[in-house]
Short mmCIF file of C-alpha atoms in Angstrom, two decimals:
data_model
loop_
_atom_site.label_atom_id
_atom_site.label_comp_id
_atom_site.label_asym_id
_atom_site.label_seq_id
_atom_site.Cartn_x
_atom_site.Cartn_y
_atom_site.Cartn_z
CA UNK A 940 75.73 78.16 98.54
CA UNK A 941 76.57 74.52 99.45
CA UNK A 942 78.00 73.35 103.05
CA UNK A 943 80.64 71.85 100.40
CA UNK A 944 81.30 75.04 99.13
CA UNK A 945 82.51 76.74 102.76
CA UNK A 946 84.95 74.00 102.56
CA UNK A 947 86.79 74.71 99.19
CA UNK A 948 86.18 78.44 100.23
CA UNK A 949 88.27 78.14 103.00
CA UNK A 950 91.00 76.27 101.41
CA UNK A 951 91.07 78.79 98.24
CA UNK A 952 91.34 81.33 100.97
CA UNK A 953 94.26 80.00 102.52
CA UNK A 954 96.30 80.02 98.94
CA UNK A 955 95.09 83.43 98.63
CA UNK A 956 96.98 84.23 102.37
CA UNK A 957 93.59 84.29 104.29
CA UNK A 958 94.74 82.04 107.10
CA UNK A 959 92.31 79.65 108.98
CA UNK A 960 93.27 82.46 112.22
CA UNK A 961 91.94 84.76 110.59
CA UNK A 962 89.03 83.04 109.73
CA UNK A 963 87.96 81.44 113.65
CA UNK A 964 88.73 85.33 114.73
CA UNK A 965 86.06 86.86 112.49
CA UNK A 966 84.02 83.99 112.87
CA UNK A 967 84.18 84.47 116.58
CA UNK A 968 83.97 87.73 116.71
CA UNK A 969 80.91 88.06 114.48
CA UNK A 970 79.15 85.62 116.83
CA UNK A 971 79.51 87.78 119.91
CA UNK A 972 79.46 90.64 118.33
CA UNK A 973 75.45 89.27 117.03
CA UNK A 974 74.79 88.42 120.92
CA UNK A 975 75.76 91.80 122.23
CA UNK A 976 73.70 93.50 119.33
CA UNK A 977 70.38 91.71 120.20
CA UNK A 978 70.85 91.55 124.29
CA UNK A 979 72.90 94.00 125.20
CA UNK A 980 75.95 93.69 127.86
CA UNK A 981 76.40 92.79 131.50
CA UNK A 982 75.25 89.34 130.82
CA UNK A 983 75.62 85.95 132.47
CA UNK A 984 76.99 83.63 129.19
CA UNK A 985 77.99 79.86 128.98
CA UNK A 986 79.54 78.65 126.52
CA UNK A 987 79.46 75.12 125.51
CA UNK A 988 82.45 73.97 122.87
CA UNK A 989 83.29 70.97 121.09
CA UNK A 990 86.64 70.07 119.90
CA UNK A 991 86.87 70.99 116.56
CA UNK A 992 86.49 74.05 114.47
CA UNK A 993 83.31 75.30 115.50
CA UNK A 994 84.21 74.75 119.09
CA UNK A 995 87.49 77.27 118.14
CA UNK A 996 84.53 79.69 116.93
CA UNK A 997 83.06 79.48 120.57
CA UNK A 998 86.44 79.93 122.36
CA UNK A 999 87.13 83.32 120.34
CA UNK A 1000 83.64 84.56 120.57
CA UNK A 1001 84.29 83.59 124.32
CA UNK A 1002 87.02 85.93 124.84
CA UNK A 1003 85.03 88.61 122.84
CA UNK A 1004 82.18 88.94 125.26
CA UNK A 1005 84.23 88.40 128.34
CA UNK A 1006 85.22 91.95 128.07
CA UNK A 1007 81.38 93.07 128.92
CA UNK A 1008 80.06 90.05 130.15
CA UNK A 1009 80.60 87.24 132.67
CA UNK A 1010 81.81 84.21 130.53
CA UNK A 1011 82.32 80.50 131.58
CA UNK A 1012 83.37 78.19 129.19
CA UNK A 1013 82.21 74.57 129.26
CA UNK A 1014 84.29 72.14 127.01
CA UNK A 1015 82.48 69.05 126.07
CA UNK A 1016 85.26 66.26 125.66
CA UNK A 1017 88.97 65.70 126.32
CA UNK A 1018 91.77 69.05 125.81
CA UNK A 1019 94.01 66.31 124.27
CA UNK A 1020 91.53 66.27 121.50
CA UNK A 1021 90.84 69.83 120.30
CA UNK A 1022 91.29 69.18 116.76
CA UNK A 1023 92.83 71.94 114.56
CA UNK A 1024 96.17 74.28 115.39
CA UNK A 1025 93.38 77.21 115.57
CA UNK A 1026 91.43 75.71 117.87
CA UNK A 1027 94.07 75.08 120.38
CA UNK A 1028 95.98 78.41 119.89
CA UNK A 1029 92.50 80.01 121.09
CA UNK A 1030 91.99 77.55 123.83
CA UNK A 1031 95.12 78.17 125.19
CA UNK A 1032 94.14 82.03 125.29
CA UNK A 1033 91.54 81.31 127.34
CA UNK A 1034 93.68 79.37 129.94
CA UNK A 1035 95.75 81.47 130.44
CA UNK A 1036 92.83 84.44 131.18
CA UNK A 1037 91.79 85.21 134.71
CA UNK A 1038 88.47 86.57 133.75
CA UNK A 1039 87.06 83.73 131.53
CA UNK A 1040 85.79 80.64 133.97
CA UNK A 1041 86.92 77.29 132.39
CA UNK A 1042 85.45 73.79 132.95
CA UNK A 1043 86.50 70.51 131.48
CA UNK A 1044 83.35 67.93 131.14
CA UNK A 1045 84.50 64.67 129.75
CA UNK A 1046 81.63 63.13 131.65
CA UNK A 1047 77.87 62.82 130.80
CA UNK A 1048 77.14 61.94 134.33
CA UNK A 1049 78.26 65.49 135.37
CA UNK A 1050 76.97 67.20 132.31
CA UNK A 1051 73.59 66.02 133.82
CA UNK A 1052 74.11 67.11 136.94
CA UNK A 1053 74.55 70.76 135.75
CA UNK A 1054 72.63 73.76 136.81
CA UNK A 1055 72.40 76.65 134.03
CA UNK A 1056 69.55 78.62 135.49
CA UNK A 1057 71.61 81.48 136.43
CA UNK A 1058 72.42 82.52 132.69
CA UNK A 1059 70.92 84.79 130.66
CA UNK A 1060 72.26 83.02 127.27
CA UNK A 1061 73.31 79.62 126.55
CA UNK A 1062 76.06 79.33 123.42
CA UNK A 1063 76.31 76.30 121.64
CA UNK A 1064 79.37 75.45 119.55
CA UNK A 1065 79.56 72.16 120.03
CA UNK A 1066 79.16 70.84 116.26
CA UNK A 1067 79.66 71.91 112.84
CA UNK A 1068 78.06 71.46 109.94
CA UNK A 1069 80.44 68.32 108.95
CA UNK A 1070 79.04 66.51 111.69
CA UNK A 1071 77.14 63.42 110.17
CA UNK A 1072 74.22 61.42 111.95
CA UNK A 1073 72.90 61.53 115.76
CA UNK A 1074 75.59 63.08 118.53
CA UNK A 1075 77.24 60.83 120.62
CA UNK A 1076 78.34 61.35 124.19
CA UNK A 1077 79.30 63.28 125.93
CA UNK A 1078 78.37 65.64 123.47
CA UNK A 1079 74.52 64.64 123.16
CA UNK A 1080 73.99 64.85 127.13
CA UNK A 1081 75.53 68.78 126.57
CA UNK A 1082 72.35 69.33 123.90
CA UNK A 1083 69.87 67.35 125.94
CA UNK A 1084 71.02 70.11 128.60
CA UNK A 1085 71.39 73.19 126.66
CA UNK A 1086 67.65 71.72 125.58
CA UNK A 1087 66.30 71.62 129.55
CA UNK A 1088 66.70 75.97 129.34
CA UNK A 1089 65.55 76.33 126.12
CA UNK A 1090 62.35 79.55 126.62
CA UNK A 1091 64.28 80.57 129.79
CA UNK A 1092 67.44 81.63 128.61
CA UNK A 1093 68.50 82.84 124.97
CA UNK A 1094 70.11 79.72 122.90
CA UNK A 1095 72.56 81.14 119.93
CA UNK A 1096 73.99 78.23 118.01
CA UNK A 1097 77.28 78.98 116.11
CA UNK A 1098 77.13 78.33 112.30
CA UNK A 1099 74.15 75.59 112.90
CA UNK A 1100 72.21 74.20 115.92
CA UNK A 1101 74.75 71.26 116.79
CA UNK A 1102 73.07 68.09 116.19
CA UNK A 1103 71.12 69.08 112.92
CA UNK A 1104 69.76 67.67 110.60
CA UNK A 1105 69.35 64.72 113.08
CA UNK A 1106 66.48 64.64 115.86
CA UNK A 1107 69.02 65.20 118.41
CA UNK A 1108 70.01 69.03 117.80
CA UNK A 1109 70.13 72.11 120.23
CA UNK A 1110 66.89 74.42 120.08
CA UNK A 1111 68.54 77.44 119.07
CA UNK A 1112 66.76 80.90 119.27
CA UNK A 1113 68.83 81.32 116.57
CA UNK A 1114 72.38 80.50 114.37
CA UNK A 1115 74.72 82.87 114.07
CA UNK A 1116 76.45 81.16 110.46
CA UNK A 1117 78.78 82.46 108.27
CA UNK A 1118 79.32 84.99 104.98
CA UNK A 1119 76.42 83.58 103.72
CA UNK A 1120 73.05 81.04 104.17
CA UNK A 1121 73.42 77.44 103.13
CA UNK A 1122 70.97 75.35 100.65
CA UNK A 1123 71.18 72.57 103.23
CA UNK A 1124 69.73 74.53 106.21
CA UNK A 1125 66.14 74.91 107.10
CA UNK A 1126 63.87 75.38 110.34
CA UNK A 1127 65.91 77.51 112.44
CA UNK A 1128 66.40 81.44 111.82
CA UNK A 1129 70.10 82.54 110.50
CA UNK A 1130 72.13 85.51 111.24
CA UNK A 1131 74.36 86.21 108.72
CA UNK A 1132 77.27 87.82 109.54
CA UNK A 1133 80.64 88.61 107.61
CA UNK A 1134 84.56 86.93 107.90
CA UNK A 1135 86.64 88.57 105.43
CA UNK A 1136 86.10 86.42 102.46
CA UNK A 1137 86.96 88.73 99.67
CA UNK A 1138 84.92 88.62 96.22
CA UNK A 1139 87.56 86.75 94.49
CA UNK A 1140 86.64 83.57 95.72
CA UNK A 1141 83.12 83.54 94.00
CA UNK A 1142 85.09 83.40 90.60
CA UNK A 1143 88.80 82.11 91.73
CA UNK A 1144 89.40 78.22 90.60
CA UNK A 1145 91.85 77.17 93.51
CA UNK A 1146 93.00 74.04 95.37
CA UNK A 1147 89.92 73.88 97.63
CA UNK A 1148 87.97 72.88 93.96
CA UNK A 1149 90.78 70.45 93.10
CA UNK A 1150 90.90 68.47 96.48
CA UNK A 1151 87.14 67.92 96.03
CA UNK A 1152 87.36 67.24 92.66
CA UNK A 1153 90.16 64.49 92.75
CA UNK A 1154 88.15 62.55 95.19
CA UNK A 1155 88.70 58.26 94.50
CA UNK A 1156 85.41 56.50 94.80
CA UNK A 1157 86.40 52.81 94.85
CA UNK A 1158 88.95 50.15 95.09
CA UNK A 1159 88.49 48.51 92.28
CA UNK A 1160 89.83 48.69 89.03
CA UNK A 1161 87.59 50.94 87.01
CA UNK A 1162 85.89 52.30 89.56
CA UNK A 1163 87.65 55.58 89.41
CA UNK A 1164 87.10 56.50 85.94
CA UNK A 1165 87.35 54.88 82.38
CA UNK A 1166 87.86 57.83 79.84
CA UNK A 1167 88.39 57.64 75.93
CA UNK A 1168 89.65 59.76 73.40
CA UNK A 1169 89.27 60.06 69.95
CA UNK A 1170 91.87 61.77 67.94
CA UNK A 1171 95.15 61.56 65.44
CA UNK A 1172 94.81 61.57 61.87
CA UNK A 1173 97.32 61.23 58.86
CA UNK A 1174 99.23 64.16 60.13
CA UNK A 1175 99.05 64.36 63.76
CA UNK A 1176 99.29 61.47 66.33
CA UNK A 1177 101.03 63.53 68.88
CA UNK A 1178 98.05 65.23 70.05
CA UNK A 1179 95.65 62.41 71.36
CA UNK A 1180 99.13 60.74 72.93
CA UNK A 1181 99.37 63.78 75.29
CA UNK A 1182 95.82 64.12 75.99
CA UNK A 1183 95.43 60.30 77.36
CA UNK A 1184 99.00 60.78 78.73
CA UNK A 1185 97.65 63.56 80.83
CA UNK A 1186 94.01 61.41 81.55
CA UNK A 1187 96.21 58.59 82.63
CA UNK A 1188 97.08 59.61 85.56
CA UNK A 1189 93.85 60.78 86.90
CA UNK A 1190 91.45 57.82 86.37
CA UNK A 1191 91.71 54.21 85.78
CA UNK A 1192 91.84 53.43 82.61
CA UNK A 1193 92.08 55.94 78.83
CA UNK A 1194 91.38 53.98 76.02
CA UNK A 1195 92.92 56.01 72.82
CA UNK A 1196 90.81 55.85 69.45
CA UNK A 1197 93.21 56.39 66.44
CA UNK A 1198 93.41 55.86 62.63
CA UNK A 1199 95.72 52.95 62.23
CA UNK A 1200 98.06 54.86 60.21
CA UNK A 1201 98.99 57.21 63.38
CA UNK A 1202 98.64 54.21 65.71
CA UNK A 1203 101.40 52.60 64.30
CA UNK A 1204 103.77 55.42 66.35
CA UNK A 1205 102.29 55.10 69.42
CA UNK A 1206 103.58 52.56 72.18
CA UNK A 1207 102.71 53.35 75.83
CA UNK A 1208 101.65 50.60 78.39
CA UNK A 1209 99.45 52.68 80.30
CA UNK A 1210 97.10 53.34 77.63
CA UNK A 1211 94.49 50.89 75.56
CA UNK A 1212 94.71 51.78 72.09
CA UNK A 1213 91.96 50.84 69.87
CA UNK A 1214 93.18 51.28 65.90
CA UNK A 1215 91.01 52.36 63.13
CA UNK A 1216 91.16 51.08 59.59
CA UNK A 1217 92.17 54.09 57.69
CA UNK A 1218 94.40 57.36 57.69
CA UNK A 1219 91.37 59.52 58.70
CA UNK A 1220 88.08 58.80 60.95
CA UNK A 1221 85.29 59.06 59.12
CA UNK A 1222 81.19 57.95 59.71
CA UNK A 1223 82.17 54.39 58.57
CA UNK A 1224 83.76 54.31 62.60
CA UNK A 1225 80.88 55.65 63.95
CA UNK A 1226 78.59 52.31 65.41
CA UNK A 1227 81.83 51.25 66.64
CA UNK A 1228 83.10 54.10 68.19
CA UNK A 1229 79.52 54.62 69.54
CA UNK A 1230 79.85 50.84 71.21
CA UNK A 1231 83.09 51.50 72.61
CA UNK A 1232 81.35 55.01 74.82
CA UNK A 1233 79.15 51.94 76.64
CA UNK A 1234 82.38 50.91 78.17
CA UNK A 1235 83.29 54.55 79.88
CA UNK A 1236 82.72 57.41 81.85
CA UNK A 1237 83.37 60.27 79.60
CA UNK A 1238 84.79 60.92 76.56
CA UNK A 1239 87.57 63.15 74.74
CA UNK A 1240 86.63 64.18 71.08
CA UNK A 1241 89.04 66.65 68.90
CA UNK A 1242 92.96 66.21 69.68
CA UNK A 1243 94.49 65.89 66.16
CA UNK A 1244 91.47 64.63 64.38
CA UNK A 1245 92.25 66.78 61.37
CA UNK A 1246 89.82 68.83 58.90
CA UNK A 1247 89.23 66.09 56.53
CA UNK A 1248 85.69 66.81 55.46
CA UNK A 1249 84.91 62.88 56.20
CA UNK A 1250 86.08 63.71 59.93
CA UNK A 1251 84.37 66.82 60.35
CA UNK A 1252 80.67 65.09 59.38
CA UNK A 1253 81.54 62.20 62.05
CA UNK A 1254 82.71 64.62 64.56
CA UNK A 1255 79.35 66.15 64.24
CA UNK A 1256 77.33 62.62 64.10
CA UNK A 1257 79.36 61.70 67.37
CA UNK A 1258 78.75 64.20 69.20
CA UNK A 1259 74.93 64.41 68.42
CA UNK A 1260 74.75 60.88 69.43
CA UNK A 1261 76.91 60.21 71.92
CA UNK A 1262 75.05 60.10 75.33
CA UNK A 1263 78.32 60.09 77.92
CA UNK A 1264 79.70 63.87 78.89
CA UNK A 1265 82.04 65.02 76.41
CA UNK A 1266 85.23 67.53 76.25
CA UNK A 1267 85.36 68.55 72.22
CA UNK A 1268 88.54 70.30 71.53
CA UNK A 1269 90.95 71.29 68.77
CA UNK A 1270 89.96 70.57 65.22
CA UNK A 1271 86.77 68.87 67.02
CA UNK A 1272 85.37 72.20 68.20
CA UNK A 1273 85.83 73.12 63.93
CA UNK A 1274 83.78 70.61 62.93
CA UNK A 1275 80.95 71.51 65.40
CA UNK A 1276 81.30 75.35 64.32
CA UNK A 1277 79.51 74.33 60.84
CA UNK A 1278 76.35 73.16 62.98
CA UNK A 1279 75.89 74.12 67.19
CA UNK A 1280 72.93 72.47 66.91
CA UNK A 1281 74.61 68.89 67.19
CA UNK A 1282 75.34 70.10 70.98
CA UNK A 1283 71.58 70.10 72.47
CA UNK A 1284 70.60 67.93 74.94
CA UNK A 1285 74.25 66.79 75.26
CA UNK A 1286 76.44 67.17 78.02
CA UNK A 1287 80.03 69.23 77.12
CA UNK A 1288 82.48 71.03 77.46
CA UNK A 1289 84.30 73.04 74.86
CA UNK A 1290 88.18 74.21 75.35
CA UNK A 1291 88.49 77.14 72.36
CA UNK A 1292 91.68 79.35 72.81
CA UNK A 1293 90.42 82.69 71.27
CA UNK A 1294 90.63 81.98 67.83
CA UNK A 1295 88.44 78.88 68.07
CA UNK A 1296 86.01 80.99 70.46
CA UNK A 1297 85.52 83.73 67.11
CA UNK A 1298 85.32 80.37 64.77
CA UNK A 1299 82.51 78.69 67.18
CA UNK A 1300 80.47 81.93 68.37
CA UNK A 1301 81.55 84.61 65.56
CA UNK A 1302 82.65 86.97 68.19
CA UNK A 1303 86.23 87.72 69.63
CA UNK A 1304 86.61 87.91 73.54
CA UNK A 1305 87.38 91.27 74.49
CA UNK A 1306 90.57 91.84 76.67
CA UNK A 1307 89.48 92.75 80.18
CA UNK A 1308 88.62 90.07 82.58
CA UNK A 1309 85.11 90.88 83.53
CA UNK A 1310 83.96 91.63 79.69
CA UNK A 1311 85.13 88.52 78.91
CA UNK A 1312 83.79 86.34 81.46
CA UNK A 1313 80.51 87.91 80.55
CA UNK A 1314 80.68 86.69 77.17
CA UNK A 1315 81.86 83.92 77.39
CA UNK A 1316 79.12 83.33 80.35
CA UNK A 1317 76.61 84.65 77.53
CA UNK A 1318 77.90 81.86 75.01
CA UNK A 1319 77.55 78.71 77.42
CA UNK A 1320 74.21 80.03 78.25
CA UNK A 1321 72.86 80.30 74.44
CA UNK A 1322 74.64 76.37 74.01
CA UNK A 1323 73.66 75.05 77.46
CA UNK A 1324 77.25 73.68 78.56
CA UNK A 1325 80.24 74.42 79.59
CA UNK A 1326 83.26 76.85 77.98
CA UNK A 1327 86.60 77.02 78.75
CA UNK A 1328 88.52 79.72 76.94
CA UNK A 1329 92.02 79.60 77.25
CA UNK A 1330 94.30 82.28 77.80
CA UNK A 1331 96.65 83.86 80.21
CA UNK A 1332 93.48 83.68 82.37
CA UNK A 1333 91.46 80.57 81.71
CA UNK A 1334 87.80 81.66 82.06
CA UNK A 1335 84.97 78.96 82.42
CA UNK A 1336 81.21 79.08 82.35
CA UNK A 1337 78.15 77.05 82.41
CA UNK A 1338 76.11 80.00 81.77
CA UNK A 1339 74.99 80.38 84.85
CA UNK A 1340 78.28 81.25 86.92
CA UNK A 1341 82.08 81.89 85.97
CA UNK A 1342 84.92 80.85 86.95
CA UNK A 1343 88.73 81.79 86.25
CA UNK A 1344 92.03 80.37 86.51
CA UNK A 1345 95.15 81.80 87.00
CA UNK A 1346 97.91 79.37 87.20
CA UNK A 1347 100.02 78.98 84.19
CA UNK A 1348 103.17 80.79 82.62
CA UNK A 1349 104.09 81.92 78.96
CA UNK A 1350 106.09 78.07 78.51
CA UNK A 1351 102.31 76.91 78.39
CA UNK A 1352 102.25 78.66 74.33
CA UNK A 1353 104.08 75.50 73.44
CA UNK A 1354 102.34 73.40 71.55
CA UNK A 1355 99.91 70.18 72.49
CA UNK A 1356 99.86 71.80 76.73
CA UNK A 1357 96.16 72.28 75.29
CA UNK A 1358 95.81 68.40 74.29
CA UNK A 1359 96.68 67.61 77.85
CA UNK A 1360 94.49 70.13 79.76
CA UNK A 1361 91.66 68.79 77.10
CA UNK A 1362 92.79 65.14 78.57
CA UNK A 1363 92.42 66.38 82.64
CA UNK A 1364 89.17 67.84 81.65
CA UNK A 1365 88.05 64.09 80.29
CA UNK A 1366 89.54 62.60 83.51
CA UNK A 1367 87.43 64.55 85.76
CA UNK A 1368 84.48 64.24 83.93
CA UNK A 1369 84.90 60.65 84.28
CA UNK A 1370 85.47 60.88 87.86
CA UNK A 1371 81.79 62.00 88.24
CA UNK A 1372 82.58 65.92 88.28
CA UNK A 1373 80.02 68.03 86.87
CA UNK A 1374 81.38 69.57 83.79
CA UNK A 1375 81.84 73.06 85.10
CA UNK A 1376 83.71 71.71 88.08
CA UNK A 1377 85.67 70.09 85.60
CA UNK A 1378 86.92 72.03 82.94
CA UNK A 1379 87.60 74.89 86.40
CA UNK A 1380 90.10 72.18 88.03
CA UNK A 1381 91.39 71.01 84.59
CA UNK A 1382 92.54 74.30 84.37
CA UNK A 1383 94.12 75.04 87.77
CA UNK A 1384 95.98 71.56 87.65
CA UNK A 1385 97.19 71.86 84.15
CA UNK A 1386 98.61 75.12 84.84
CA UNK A 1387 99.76 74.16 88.64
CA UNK A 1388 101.98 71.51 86.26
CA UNK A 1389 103.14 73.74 84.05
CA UNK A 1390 104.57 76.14 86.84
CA UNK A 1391 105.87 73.22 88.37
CA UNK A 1392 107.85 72.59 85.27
CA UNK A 1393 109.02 76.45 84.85
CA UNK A 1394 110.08 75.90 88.46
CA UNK A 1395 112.20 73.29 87.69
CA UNK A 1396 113.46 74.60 83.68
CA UNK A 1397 112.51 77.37 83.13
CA UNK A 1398 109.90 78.45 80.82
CA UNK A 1399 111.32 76.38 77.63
CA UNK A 1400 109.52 73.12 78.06
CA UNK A 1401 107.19 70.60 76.48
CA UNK A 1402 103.96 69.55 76.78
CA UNK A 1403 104.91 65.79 77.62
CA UNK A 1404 107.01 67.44 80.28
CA UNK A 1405 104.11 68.77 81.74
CA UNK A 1406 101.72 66.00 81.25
CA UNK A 1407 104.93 64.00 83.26
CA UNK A 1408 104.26 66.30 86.47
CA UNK A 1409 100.86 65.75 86.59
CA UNK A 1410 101.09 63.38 89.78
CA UNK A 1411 103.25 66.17 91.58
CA UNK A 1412 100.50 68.56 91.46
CA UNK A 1413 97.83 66.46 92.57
CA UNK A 1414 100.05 65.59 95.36
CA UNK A 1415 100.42 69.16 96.13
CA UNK A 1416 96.49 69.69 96.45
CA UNK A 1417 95.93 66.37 98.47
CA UNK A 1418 98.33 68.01 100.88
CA UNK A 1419 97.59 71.83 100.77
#
C-alpha cells in the first residue's frame, strides 16, 4: 500500500461511520501500547508533538502511557495552530490532566537548550508522512535534539521518523505505523500495529477514491482533460449525447464523433461535434477518426454505434489501433466480442452489464458478490484491462485487485444512465487516472448522481436528469 492510499482509506472510512476519533484513539493507543510491550512500565517518556494529525497520535498515546509511566509532553509550535478537530479535542484532554507534564516550545532557542538525559524513551510525533521536503523550525531544532540522545535513550517514531525521506529526519529505533507497511518507506524498522479499519475498505469504491481522482492539474484550457466519443448511428443519437453530456462536466473539452444523419439532432454548446458523412460509421472514417485521438486524452468508443456489420469491423480496427486509453461500451463491446484479440497491448476499459459480460467472455456472473468479483477479476486478467460490470453492485477489476460500488438505486434501469457512467469513465481517464481508478470512481459518482436524483424525485427519472447532477456530486466529494 501507497501513503496515498491511507488517505482515501481514511476518508472511505469516515462514509462508512469510522470517525477520524476513532481513528487518532487506536492509532494512539497502538503506539503506546508497542512501547509498553518492548520496555515495559515505570518509565520516564517525552513526548515531542507537532500540530497536526500525527502530533494528535502522540497526545493520545500520551495519555495511554501516563497511566504506568511518567509522561511530559513537549509541543513543538503554537496551540493556536493544532490543525484538525481531533487533534485539539485530545490536546485539550491533556490540559486538563494533572498527571501528564505539558510544555509549550515555540522557540528553537529553548528547544536547544533542553536536557533529555533523564528519559528512558524519546517519542517523536512531530511529522507525518504528508510532510514534503526538509523540516523547518522550530520543528527541525526538536529532531536535531531528539537526534543528540539517539543510543542513550529508546527513539519510537509514530507512523514514520519525522523528517523522512529528507536528510533531516529523527533516528528512530523504530516506527510504530499504521494497519499496514507503505511502498514509500525504507531504512528504518516498522511496527505494524492495527486501527479498526475493517476489510471492506480493500474492495469499497468511496469518496476518498473520488476526491483523488477529480484532482485539476492546470489553468489552462485543456489542461484538464480533452475526451472524445464516438457513437450514434441511423437509429440512436441519444446515447453518445448523454455520454459527452456526462464527460462535460468533468474535463475540458468532449468532442462528439457522429454520423451526420444523427448529428443533425444534436445542438449543445458545450460540446464539439465533429459529423460524419453517412448514416453509419464505417472503416472509410477510420484515418480520420484516428487523427482526431492526436488531439485528446482518452477516448469513448460504443454509445449507440449500432450493429451494422460496416461498424462492427471499424469498431474493431479502432480499437486495435488506437494508442490513447479507451472506455468501449454498448454495441462497441459487441463488435469486440467477434475478436478479443483487437484489445492487446491497448489500454481499456470495458462497461458490460451482465448480458454483454456472457456475450464478451461466454460465461454469466454468478449472483453472490465474492463469486463474482472473482470472475470478473479472472476475465480482466486473461484481457489485461480493466472490467466494469454493472449491476446493483458495480464490480471492477484490473485483474489484479477488485473493487465494488454500491451507490445507485433501481431508477438507474432507465435507459442511457449506462451512456453517461461510460462518459465519467472517459472523463477520468482523460484526467490522467489509471483505468482501474477510473471506471471505480465512474461508478461511485454516477450512482452518487443518481441517488441524488431519487432524493429529489423519486426513483422515476432520466438519464439526462442524472447526467444534469453531475456537478452536485462532485461538489459533495470535494467537500466530504
Amino acid at each position: 500500500m501507497r501513503i496515498e492510499d491511507v488517505y482515501v482509506w481514511d476518508i472511505n472510512a469516515k462514509w462508512l461511520g469510522i470517525t477520524p476519533y476513532q481513528l487518532m484513539e487506536n492509532a494512539g493507543a497502538g503506539v503506546a501500547r508497542t512501547i509498553e510491550e518492548r520496555f515495559g512500565k515505570g518509565l520516564r517518556i517525552a513526548v515531542f508533538s507537532g500540530t497536526g494529525n500525527n502530533g494528535g497520535d502522540g497526545f493520545v498515546a500520551a495519555r495511554h502511557l501516563s497511566f504506568e509511566n511518567d509522561v511530559t509532553v513537549f509541543l513543538v509550535g503554537d496551540e493556536a495552530k493544532i490543525r484538525s478537530e481531533e487533534a485539539r479535542h485530545n490536546w485539550g484532554i491533556l490540559k486538563g490532566t494533572e498527571f501528564v507534564k505539558i510544555k509549550v516550545l515555540k522557540d528553537s532557542a529553548y528547544i536547544k537548550s533542553l536536557d533529555l538525559s533523564g528519559y528512558d524513551v524519546i517519542m517523536d510525533a512531530l511529522l507525518g508522512a504528508g510532510t514534503k521536503g526538509e523540516p523547518r523550525e522550530p520543528v527541525r531544532s526538536a529532531i536535531e535534539k531528539i537526534n543528540e540522545y539517539a543510543g542513550k535513550a529508546k527513539i519510537v517514531s509514530v507512523d514514520l521518523p519525522s523528517g523522512y525521506p529528507s536528510e533531516v529526519h529523527v533516528k528512530a529505533d523504530f516506527a510504530v505505523t499504521f494497519q499496514w507497511d507503505k511502498e514509500e518507506y525504507e531504512g528504518f524498522e516498522r511496527v505494524i500495529v492495527k486501527i479498526g479499519y475493517p476489510r471492506e475498505l480493500y474492495h469499497l469504491v468511496g469518496p476518498g477514491d473520488a476526491k483523488f481522482a477529480l484532482r485539476k492539474k492546470g489553468q489552462h484550457k485543456g489542461q484538464n482533460g480533452r475526451l472524445l466519443v464516438i457513437g450514434g448511428s441511423s437509429s440512436y443519437y441519444g446515447a453518445p449525447y448523454l455520454a459527452s453530456r456526462g464527460a462535460s462536466y468533468l474535463v475540458d473539452l468532449v468532442y462528439l464523433a457522429m454520423p451526420a444523419e444523427p448529428a443533425k439532432r444534436i445542438s449543445d454548446p458545450d460540446l464539439i461535434l465533429r459529423p460524419f458523412s453517412g448514416e453509419n460509421f464505417s472503416k472509410e472514417h477510420l484515418d480520420d477518426l484516428l487523427e482526431l485521438t492526436e488531439k485528446v486524452d482518452a477516448v469513448v468508443i460504443g454509445p449507440g454505434i449500432g450493429l451494422a456489420e460496416e461498424t462492427k469491423e471499424f469498431v474493431r480496427e479502432f480499437v486495435r489501433r488506437c494508442e490513447k486509453p479507451m472506455v468501449i461500451d454498448a454495441d462497441g463491446l459487441k463488435a469486440i466480442a467477434e475478436d478479443l484479440g483487437v484489445l492487446e497491448g491497448r489500454t481499456f476499459v470495458l462497461t458490460p452489464h451482465a448480458g454483454e459480460f456472457s456475450v464478451l467472455f461466454g460465461v454469466k456472473p454468478p449472483g453472490g458478490l465474492v463469486e463474482r468479483a472473482r470472475l470478473v477479476q479472472e476475465k480482466a486478467r486473461e484481457i489485461g484491462g480493466v472490467v466494469l460490470l454493472k449491476g446493483a453492485y458495480d464490480i471492477i477489476s484490473d485483474g489484479k485487485t477488485w473493487k465494488y460500488n454500491r451507490t445507485g438505486n433501481r431508477g438507474m434501469t432507465t435507459g442511457g444512465t449506462g451512456d453517461v457512467l461510460a462518459g465519467l469513465v472517459g472523463a477520468l481517464l482523460a484526467l490522467g487516472n489509471s483505468p482501474l481508478r477510473s471506471a471505480s470512481v465512474g461508478a461511485f459518482l454516477n450512482g452518487l448522481a443518481g441517488d441524488m436524483v431519487k432524493e429529489e424525485l423519486g426513483e422515476n427519472f432520466t438519464a439526462l436528469e442524472l447526467a444534469k447532477r453531475i456537478p452536485k456530486a462532485v461538489k459533495w466529494v470535494e467537500e466530504f
